[in-house]
């Protein structure tokens, strides 16, 4: 199975924390949609033997497109790829773009999963982040969405300056009160060259506090666990049967194609990424040229990615797979490097019917990325010699 990600590089306005690729100008929207359709066509041979199981519209803000424009892109995929009978088709959307009429239209064109960028239910948080919607729109949108869609996920951000534990828990409780079956939650990070970074440097906004973010994280984990959610990936929580198929495929190393400017792709051996420039992307596709750079992954890259993605998930890192795929030297290195964090209760070795698995413990979950980096190899090719 495989997935297709379609990047829609347009937004109404720039969120202060965002460093994703997008434009607030819609002047080139028609040309962009034509270019996206061309790229979908040009890359059809990459999935000749792999049925498409998921189609994911990300951004940017995909809901800024009309229903007809989104449907054109979906139909382009169906015209050139083998698609399973009931694919997961996800659309990222902002609350200010959603109303009763559009929900019905989305369902009619095959969208069956909504990812709603709420971020917070509190006005002061939304204003600090420069979100396009307000708190009232966030609640109204979700109330209406649950009438038409069962499979909904919302984004929530924790560690926001001046956010108390009480307000964070109220955010989480509001999501639970709406019966949302999936939540993606991220710590607010300060990316270089963003408005937020500038405000913090000038002292007009307090800096983020890692200790506060960690406290919010564990409050989230405990609250959602008590409400039947499974913490299946570091930033993702789902009720049974509501895990994101698109994201799960990514973490398990399945193939995917990224369509659109700045989009990334992976085929098991190579990674590629499109140019992050709308004008150059469009011009290249008008000439029938794929505007991508390609990197062939080394054994080191593949090992490190297996460690990074594995430790972020409930499935962990298969120690047996490491031995089979990367050899005894790498297998021994992994166990040696893991010994201290296992001793400190941050990692655990579990015996399963399929062999030994290395996982983060409850204590180590928030530190998953740092723990993974401690297990990385710098040059597996030399180590294996």
Tab-separated table of C-alpha atoms in Angstrom:
chain	number	residue	atom	x	y	z
A	1	UNK	CA	0.000	0.000	0.000
A	2	UNK	CA	1.066	3.594	-0.562
A	3	UNK	CA	-0.066	7.146	0.027
A	4	UNK	CA	-0.265	10.444	-1.829
A	5	UNK	CA	0.235	13.758	-0.051
A	6	UNK	CA	-0.885	16.931	-1.860
A	7	UNK	CA	0.518	20.211	-0.555
A	8	UNK	CA	-1.726	23.251	-1.016
A	9	UNK	CA	0.639	26.234	-0.557
A	10	UNK	CA	-1.878	28.973	0.237
A	11	UNK	CA	-3.113	30.580	3.464
A	12	UNK	CA	-5.331	33.552	4.292
A	13	UNK	CA	-2.689	34.922	6.653
A	14	UNK	CA	0.612	33.876	8.223
A	15	UNK	CA	0.500	32.308	11.684
A	16	UNK	CA	3.254	33.772	13.841
A	17	UNK	CA	4.843	30.380	14.620
A	18	UNK	CA	4.638	28.747	11.170
A	19	UNK	CA	7.635	28.024	8.950
A	20	UNK	CA	5.853	25.772	6.431
A	21	UNK	CA	5.887	26.751	2.772
A	22	UNK	CA	2.859	28.851	1.755
A	23	UNK	CA	1.795	32.118	0.139
A	24	UNK	CA	-0.949	34.525	1.233
A	25	UNK	CA	-1.476	35.551	-2.398
A	26	UNK	CA	-3.950	33.529	-4.457
A	27	UNK	CA	-2.987	35.122	-7.787
A	28	UNK	CA	-1.392	31.926	-9.052
A	29	UNK	CA	-4.038	29.550	-7.688
A	30	UNK	CA	-5.342	28.345	-11.059
A	31	UNK	CA	-1.832	27.837	-12.396
A	32	UNK	CA	-0.879	25.994	-9.214
A	33	UNK	CA	-3.807	23.579	-9.480
A	34	UNK	CA	-2.886	22.864	-13.094
A	35	UNK	CA	0.715	22.213	-12.021
A	36	UNK	CA	-0.395	19.886	-9.222
A	37	UNK	CA	-2.487	17.905	-11.696
A	38	UNK	CA	0.484	17.686	-14.068
A	39	UNK	CA	2.769	16.387	-11.324
A	40	UNK	CA	0.183	13.791	-10.307
A	41	UNK	CA	0.141	12.562	-13.912
A	42	UNK	CA	3.909	12.598	-14.440
A	43	UNK	CA	4.572	10.505	-11.351
A	44	UNK	CA	2.040	7.736	-11.967
A	45	UNK	CA	4.731	5.181	-12.856
A	46	UNK	CA	6.166	5.415	-9.355
A	47	UNK	CA	3.149	3.537	-7.958
A	48	UNK	CA	2.567	1.026	-10.784
A	49	UNK	CA	2.629	-1.906	-8.349
A	50	UNK	CA	1.381	-0.092	-5.249
A	51	UNK	CA	-2.329	0.644	-4.719
A	52	UNK	CA	-3.035	4.032	-3.179
A	53	UNK	CA	-4.574	3.631	0.270
A	54	UNK	CA	-4.526	7.243	1.456
A	55	UNK	CA	-4.847	10.701	-0.098
A	56	UNK	CA	-3.929	13.561	2.203
A	57	UNK	CA	-4.440	17.271	1.513
A	58	UNK	CA	-2.039	19.304	3.651
A	59	UNK	CA	-0.609	22.775	3.580
A	60	UNK	CA	-0.860	25.627	3.859
A	61	UNK	CA	-4.625	25.573	4.089
A	62	UNK	CA	-6.305	23.093	1.698
A	63	UNK	CA	-9.769	24.301	2.703
A	64	UNK	CA	-8.953	27.604	1.015
A	65	UNK	CA	-9.666	25.804	-2.301
A	66	UNK	CA	-13.198	25.384	-3.614
A	67	UNK	CA	-14.840	21.967	-3.417
A	68	UNK	CA	-14.639	21.718	-7.230
A	69	UNK	CA	-10.880	22.375	-7.171
A	70	UNK	CA	-10.288	19.735	-4.506
A	71	UNK	CA	-12.424	17.271	-6.445
A	72	UNK	CA	-10.382	17.915	-9.617
A	73	UNK	CA	-7.251	16.826	-7.762
A	74	UNK	CA	-8.926	13.735	-6.305
A	75	UNK	CA	-10.204	12.727	-9.744
A	76	UNK	CA	-6.724	13.225	-11.196
A	77	UNK	CA	-5.398	10.666	-8.711
A	78	UNK	CA	-8.169	8.192	-9.589
A	79	UNK	CA	-7.494	8.670	-13.299
A	80	UNK	CA	-3.813	7.739	-13.085
A	81	UNK	CA	-3.384	5.433	-10.069
A	82	UNK	CA	-4.913	2.253	-8.728
A	83	UNK	CA	-6.853	3.338	-5.648
A	84	UNK	CA	-8.244	0.910	-3.051
A	85	UNK	CA	-12.022	0.664	-2.729
A	86	UNK	CA	-12.306	2.767	0.418
A	87	UNK	CA	-9.253	5.029	0.696
A	88	UNK	CA	-8.727	7.355	3.626
A	89	UNK	CA	-9.031	10.854	2.133
A	90	UNK	CA	-8.053	13.545	4.637
A	91	UNK	CA	-8.466	17.278	4.251
A	92	UNK	CA	-6.733	19.751	6.539
A	93	UNK	CA	-9.092	22.662	7.181
A	94	UNK	CA	-9.353	25.813	9.264
A	95	UNK	CA	-12.530	26.520	11.251
A	96	UNK	CA	-13.234	29.783	9.418
A	97	UNK	CA	-13.533	27.902	6.100
A	98	UNK	CA	-16.077	25.353	7.286
A	99	UNK	CA	-19.868	25.474	7.389
A	100	UNK	CA	-22.811	23.120	7.003
A	101	UNK	CA	-22.969	23.364	3.202
A	102	UNK	CA	-19.298	22.582	2.682
A	103	UNK	CA	-19.395	19.508	4.950
A	104	UNK	CA	-22.051	17.926	2.744
A	105	UNK	CA	-20.066	18.778	-0.384
A	106	UNK	CA	-16.843	17.341	1.038
A	107	UNK	CA	-18.579	14.040	1.769
A	108	UNK	CA	-20.020	13.982	-1.746
A	109	UNK	CA	-16.552	14.102	-3.357
A	110	UNK	CA	-15.148	11.333	-1.149
A	111	UNK	CA	-13.448	13.142	1.715
A	112	UNK	CA	-13.982	10.962	4.785
A	113	UNK	CA	-11.567	12.421	7.343
A	114	UNK	CA	-11.209	16.033	8.498
A	115	UNK	CA	-8.144	17.469	10.200
A	116	UNK	CA	-9.235	20.750	11.773
A	117	UNK	CA	-6.585	23.252	12.828
A	118	UNK	CA	-8.120	24.492	16.062
A	119	UNK	CA	-4.823	24.960	18.017
A	120	UNK	CA	-6.694	26.476	20.986
A	121	UNK	CA	-10.240	27.232	22.095
A	122	UNK	CA	-9.116	30.442	23.815
A	123	UNK	CA	-9.089	33.838	22.144
A	124	UNK	CA	-5.854	35.070	23.735
A	125	UNK	CA	-3.945	32.056	22.400
A	126	UNK	CA	-5.381	32.400	18.902
A	127	UNK	CA	-4.514	36.103	18.782
A	128	UNK	CA	-0.950	35.458	19.967
A	129	UNK	CA	-0.530	32.884	17.187
A	130	UNK	CA	-2.303	35.109	14.603
A	131	UNK	CA	-4.785	32.428	13.645
A	132	UNK	CA	-7.417	33.355	11.038
A	133	UNK	CA	-10.306	32.032	13.163
A	134	UNK	CA	-11.597	32.962	16.580
A	135	UNK	CA	-12.664	30.833	19.542
A	136	UNK	CA	-16.367	31.014	18.696
A	137	UNK	CA	-15.709	29.807	15.137
A	138	UNK	CA	-13.627	26.913	16.474
A	139	UNK	CA	-16.436	25.583	18.644
A	140	UNK	CA	-19.170	26.195	16.074
A	141	UNK	CA	-17.167	24.442	13.363
A	142	UNK	CA	-16.556	21.297	15.400
A	143	UNK	CA	-20.141	21.162	16.615
A	144	UNK	CA	-21.329	21.155	12.992
A	145	UNK	CA	-18.558	18.883	11.696
A	146	UNK	CA	-19.490	16.077	14.082
A	147	UNK	CA	-22.974	15.977	12.545
A	148	UNK	CA	-21.530	15.052	9.135
A	149	UNK	CA	-18.207	13.379	9.918
A	150	UNK	CA	-17.300	10.609	12.318
A	151	UNK	CA	-13.571	10.557	11.569
A	152	UNK	CA	-12.287	13.933	12.788
A	153	UNK	CA	-8.969	14.970	14.246
A	154	UNK	CA	-8.113	18.360	15.672
A	155	UNK	CA	-4.766	20.021	16.330
A	156	UNK	CA	-4.011	21.505	19.734
A	157	UNK	CA	-0.838	23.372	20.705
A	158	UNK	CA	0.582	23.321	24.235
A	159	UNK	CA	3.407	25.254	25.866
A	160	UNK	CA	2.007	28.578	24.625
A	161	UNK	CA	3.415	31.543	26.625
A	162	UNK	CA	1.143	32.410	29.575
A	163	UNK	CA	-0.915	29.223	29.149
A	164	UNK	CA	-1.625	27.805	32.599
A	165	UNK	CA	-2.152	24.118	33.340
A	166	UNK	CA	-5.804	24.907	33.997
A	167	UNK	CA	-6.338	26.522	30.597
A	168	UNK	CA	-4.518	23.700	28.850
A	169	UNK	CA	-6.728	21.105	30.537
A	170	UNK	CA	-9.813	23.131	29.582
A	171	UNK	CA	-8.633	22.985	25.951
A	172	UNK	CA	-8.323	19.209	26.133
A	173	UNK	CA	-11.676	18.848	27.888
A	174	UNK	CA	-13.463	20.871	25.212
A	175	UNK	CA	-12.176	18.445	22.575
A	176	UNK	CA	-13.383	15.510	24.695
A	177	UNK	CA	-16.797	17.120	25.199
A	178	UNK	CA	-17.251	17.251	21.414
A	179	UNK	CA	-16.515	13.521	21.146
A	180	UNK	CA	-13.515	13.983	18.839
A	181	UNK	CA	-11.912	10.524	18.291
A	182	UNK	CA	-8.391	11.730	17.395
A	183	UNK	CA	-6.159	14.539	18.638
A	184	UNK	CA	-2.791	15.677	17.290
A	185	UNK	CA	-0.966	17.862	19.784
A	186	UNK	CA	2.355	19.647	19.506
A	187	UNK	CA	4.522	21.840	21.701
A	188	UNK	CA	4.817	25.403	20.441
A	189	UNK	CA	8.280	25.698	18.927
A	190	UNK	CA	10.120	28.857	17.992
A	191	UNK	CA	11.341	28.480	14.423
A	192	UNK	CA	13.998	30.849	13.022
A	193	UNK	CA	12.798	33.782	10.897
A	194	UNK	CA	9.186	33.516	12.098
A	195	UNK	CA	7.233	36.415	13.594
A	196	UNK	CA	7.152	34.582	16.924
A	197	UNK	CA	10.956	34.383	17.009
A	198	UNK	CA	11.115	38.129	16.342
A	199	UNK	CA	8.598	38.956	19.081
A	200	UNK	CA	10.494	36.850	21.627
A	201	UNK	CA	13.819	38.443	20.642
A	202	UNK	CA	12.289	41.901	21.160
A	203	UNK	CA	10.785	40.880	24.495
A	204	UNK	CA	7.201	41.593	23.451
A	205	UNK	CA	6.246	37.913	23.925
A	206	UNK	CA	7.671	35.646	26.669
A	207	UNK	CA	9.893	32.810	25.488
A	208	UNK	CA	8.505	29.287	25.511
A	209	UNK	CA	9.366	27.235	28.579
A	210	UNK	CA	10.347	23.600	27.995
A	211	UNK	CA	9.445	22.657	31.561
A	212	UNK	CA	5.919	24.031	31.097
A	213	UNK	CA	5.579	22.224	27.757
A	214	UNK	CA	6.669	18.963	29.348
A	215	UNK	CA	4.138	19.392	32.146
A	216	UNK	CA	1.373	20.107	29.601
A	217	UNK	CA	2.428	17.013	27.633
A	218	UNK	CA	2.055	14.668	30.584
A	219	UNK	CA	-1.258	16.243	31.593
A	220	UNK	CA	-2.448	15.559	28.035
A	221	UNK	CA	-1.188	11.976	28.051
A	222	UNK	CA	-2.874	11.148	31.367
A	223	UNK	CA	-6.171	12.879	30.504
A	224	UNK	CA	-6.531	11.207	27.120
A	225	UNK	CA	-5.533	7.782	28.472
A	226	UNK	CA	-8.290	8.115	31.078
A	227	UNK	CA	-10.739	8.809	28.242
A	228	UNK	CA	-9.948	5.769	26.102
A	229	UNK	CA	-7.359	7.258	23.744
A	230	UNK	CA	-4.298	5.316	22.644
A	231	UNK	CA	-1.056	7.296	22.510
A	232	UNK	CA	0.137	5.638	19.316
A	233	UNK	CA	2.709	8.233	18.253
A	234	UNK	CA	4.506	10.968	20.176
A	235	UNK	CA	2.130	13.722	19.007
A	236	UNK	CA	-0.929	11.624	18.121
A	237	UNK	CA	-3.723	10.112	20.180
A	238	UNK	CA	-6.609	8.095	18.778
A	239	UNK	CA	-9.545	6.031	19.897
A	240	UNK	CA	-9.364	2.415	18.640
A	241	UNK	CA	-9.930	2.292	14.844
A	242	UNK	CA	-9.261	6.028	14.477
A	243	UNK	CA	-5.507	6.100	13.980
A	244	UNK	CA	-4.433	8.132	10.940
A	245	UNK	CA	-3.711	5.618	8.171
A	246	UNK	CA	-1.698	8.243	6.295
A	247	UNK	CA	0.592	9.086	9.211
A	248	UNK	CA	0.869	5.493	10.403
A	249	UNK	CA	2.139	4.473	6.958
A	250	UNK	CA	4.809	7.170	7.205
A	251	UNK	CA	6.008	5.987	10.616
A	252	UNK	CA	6.073	2.368	9.461
A	253	UNK	CA	8.229	3.228	6.454
A	254	UNK	CA	5.697	2.740	3.645
A	255	UNK	CA	6.044	4.526	0.302
A	256	UNK	CA	4.437	7.879	-0.364
A	257	UNK	CA	4.479	10.553	-3.053
A	258	UNK	CA	4.471	14.233	-2.106
A	259	UNK	CA	2.786	16.462	-4.696
A	260	UNK	CA	3.267	20.237	-4.687
A	261	UNK	CA	5.949	22.794	-3.805
A	262	UNK	CA	8.113	21.741	-0.812
A	263	UNK	CA	6.449	18.293	-0.648
A	264	UNK	CA	8.618	15.279	0.228
A	265	UNK	CA	8.442	11.727	-1.139
A	266	UNK	CA	9.863	8.340	-0.097
A	267	UNK	CA	10.106	5.043	-1.978
A	268	UNK	CA	12.011	2.918	0.535
A	269	UNK	CA	15.407	3.634	-1.003
A	270	UNK	CA	15.297	7.318	-1.918
A	271	UNK	CA	13.868	10.541	-0.551
A	272	UNK	CA	13.036	13.482	-2.759
A	273	UNK	CA	11.702	16.966	-2.156
A	274	UNK	CA	10.162	19.525	-4.458
A	275	UNK	CA	11.369	23.085	-4.772
A	276	UNK	CA	9.820	25.391	-2.143
A	277	UNK	CA	8.957	28.200	-4.556
A	278	UNK	CA	5.513	28.520	-6.122
A	279	UNK	CA	6.602	30.371	-9.278
A	280	UNK	CA	9.511	28.035	-10.019
A	281	UNK	CA	7.381	24.976	-9.237
A	282	UNK	CA	4.662	26.073	-11.676
A	283	UNK	CA	7.142	26.998	-14.423
A	284	UNK	CA	8.915	23.650	-14.121
A	285	UNK	CA	5.689	21.642	-14.407
A	286	UNK	CA	4.533	23.764	-17.357
A	287	UNK	CA	7.701	22.534	-19.077
A	288	UNK	CA	6.972	18.933	-18.043
A	289	UNK	CA	9.898	18.796	-15.631
A	290	UNK	CA	9.647	17.481	-12.060
A	291	UNK	CA	11.181	20.178	-9.807
A	292	UNK	CA	12.683	17.782	-7.270
A	293	UNK	CA	15.994	16.923	-5.681
A	294	UNK	CA	16.653	13.239	-4.963
A	295	UNK	CA	18.768	11.638	-2.250
A	296	UNK	CA	19.594	7.936	-2.162
A	297	UNK	CA	19.554	6.824	1.462
A	298	UNK	CA	22.655	5.195	2.895
A	299	UNK	CA	22.489	2.336	5.375
A	300	UNK	CA	23.219	4.917	8.063
A	301	UNK	CA	20.255	7.034	6.971
A	302	UNK	CA	17.939	4.034	6.947
A	303	UNK	CA	19.078	2.826	10.365
A	304	UNK	CA	18.729	6.281	11.943
A	305	UNK	CA	15.274	6.780	10.434
A	306	UNK	CA	14.146	3.380	11.715
A	307	UNK	CA	15.269	4.381	15.204
A	308	UNK	CA	13.716	7.865	15.046
A	309	UNK	CA	10.311	6.818	13.729
A	310	UNK	CA	10.158	3.641	15.800
A	311	UNK	CA	10.777	5.287	19.171
A	312	UNK	CA	8.009	7.830	18.484
A	313	UNK	CA	5.384	5.079	18.163
A	314	UNK	CA	3.723	2.383	20.260
A	315	UNK	CA	5.266	-0.201	17.914
A	316	UNK	CA	8.810	0.712	18.924
A	317	UNK	CA	12.004	-0.450	17.239
A	318	UNK	CA	12.223	-4.121	16.319
A	319	UNK	CA	15.605	-5.308	17.566
A	320	UNK	CA	15.273	-8.367	15.323
A	321	UNK	CA	14.696	-6.169	12.265
A	322	UNK	CA	17.805	-4.139	13.115
A	323	UNK	CA	19.867	-7.328	13.244
A	324	UNK	CA	18.419	-8.727	10.010
A	325	UNK	CA	18.575	-5.491	8.020
A	326	UNK	CA	21.735	-3.876	9.367
A	327	UNK	CA	23.812	-6.733	10.797
A	328	UNK	CA	25.289	-7.889	14.111
A	329	UNK	CA	27.566	-4.900	14.602
A	330	UNK	CA	24.647	-2.491	14.427
A	331	UNK	CA	22.464	-4.749	16.555
A	332	UNK	CA	25.097	-4.856	19.297
A	333	UNK	CA	25.642	-1.095	19.068
A	334	UNK	CA	21.922	-0.447	19.549
A	335	UNK	CA	21.741	-2.609	22.668
A	336	UNK	CA	24.922	-1.051	24.113
A	337	UNK	CA	23.662	2.509	23.543
A	338	UNK	CA	20.225	1.650	24.916
A	339	UNK	CA	21.580	0.104	28.116
A	340	UNK	CA	21.841	3.340	30.119
A	341	UNK	CA	18.411	4.800	29.192
A	342	UNK	CA	16.907	1.358	29.914
A	343	UNK	CA	18.605	1.417	33.325
A	344	UNK	CA	17.219	4.920	33.961
A	345	UNK	CA	13.690	3.835	33.043
A	346	UNK	CA	13.445	5.938	29.867
A	347	UNK	CA	13.517	3.010	27.440
A	348	UNK	CA	12.370	-0.585	27.833
A	349	UNK	CA	13.068	-3.847	26.007
A	350	UNK	CA	9.853	-5.825	25.593
A	351	UNK	CA	9.459	-9.418	24.438
A	352	UNK	CA	6.679	-9.863	21.877
A	353	UNK	CA	5.520	-12.810	19.732
A	354	UNK	CA	7.576	-11.276	16.911
A	355	UNK	CA	10.753	-10.754	18.935
A	356	UNK	CA	12.302	-8.071	21.131
A	357	UNK	CA	11.143	-4.472	20.753
A	358	UNK	CA	12.759	-1.308	22.119
A	359	UNK	CA	10.222	1.316	23.259
A	360	UNK	CA	10.056	4.524	25.228
A	361	UNK	CA	8.525	4.245	28.676
A	362	UNK	CA	5.892	6.638	30.015
A	363	UNK	CA	8.749	8.518	31.662
A	364	UNK	CA	10.720	8.724	28.431
A	365	UNK	CA	7.965	9.593	25.931
A	366	UNK	CA	8.482	13.361	25.944
A	367	UNK	CA	12.221	12.766	25.377
A	368	UNK	CA	11.743	10.344	22.456
A	369	UNK	CA	13.572	12.421	19.832
A	370	UNK	CA	16.550	13.052	22.105
A	371	UNK	CA	16.725	9.398	23.101
A	372	UNK	CA	16.670	8.413	19.424
A	373	UNK	CA	19.554	10.738	18.608
A	374	UNK	CA	21.630	9.048	21.316
A	375	UNK	CA	21.153	5.748	19.470
A	376	UNK	CA	22.092	7.113	16.040
A	377	UNK	CA	25.100	5.911	14.072
A	378	UNK	CA	27.319	8.417	12.279
A	379	UNK	CA	28.549	6.031	9.613
A	380	UNK	CA	27.087	2.542	9.484
A	381	UNK	CA	29.028	1.691	6.353
A	382	UNK	CA	32.330	2.122	8.175
A	383	UNK	CA	31.014	0.417	11.295
A	384	UNK	CA	29.946	-2.617	9.271
A	385	UNK	CA	33.401	-3.062	7.714
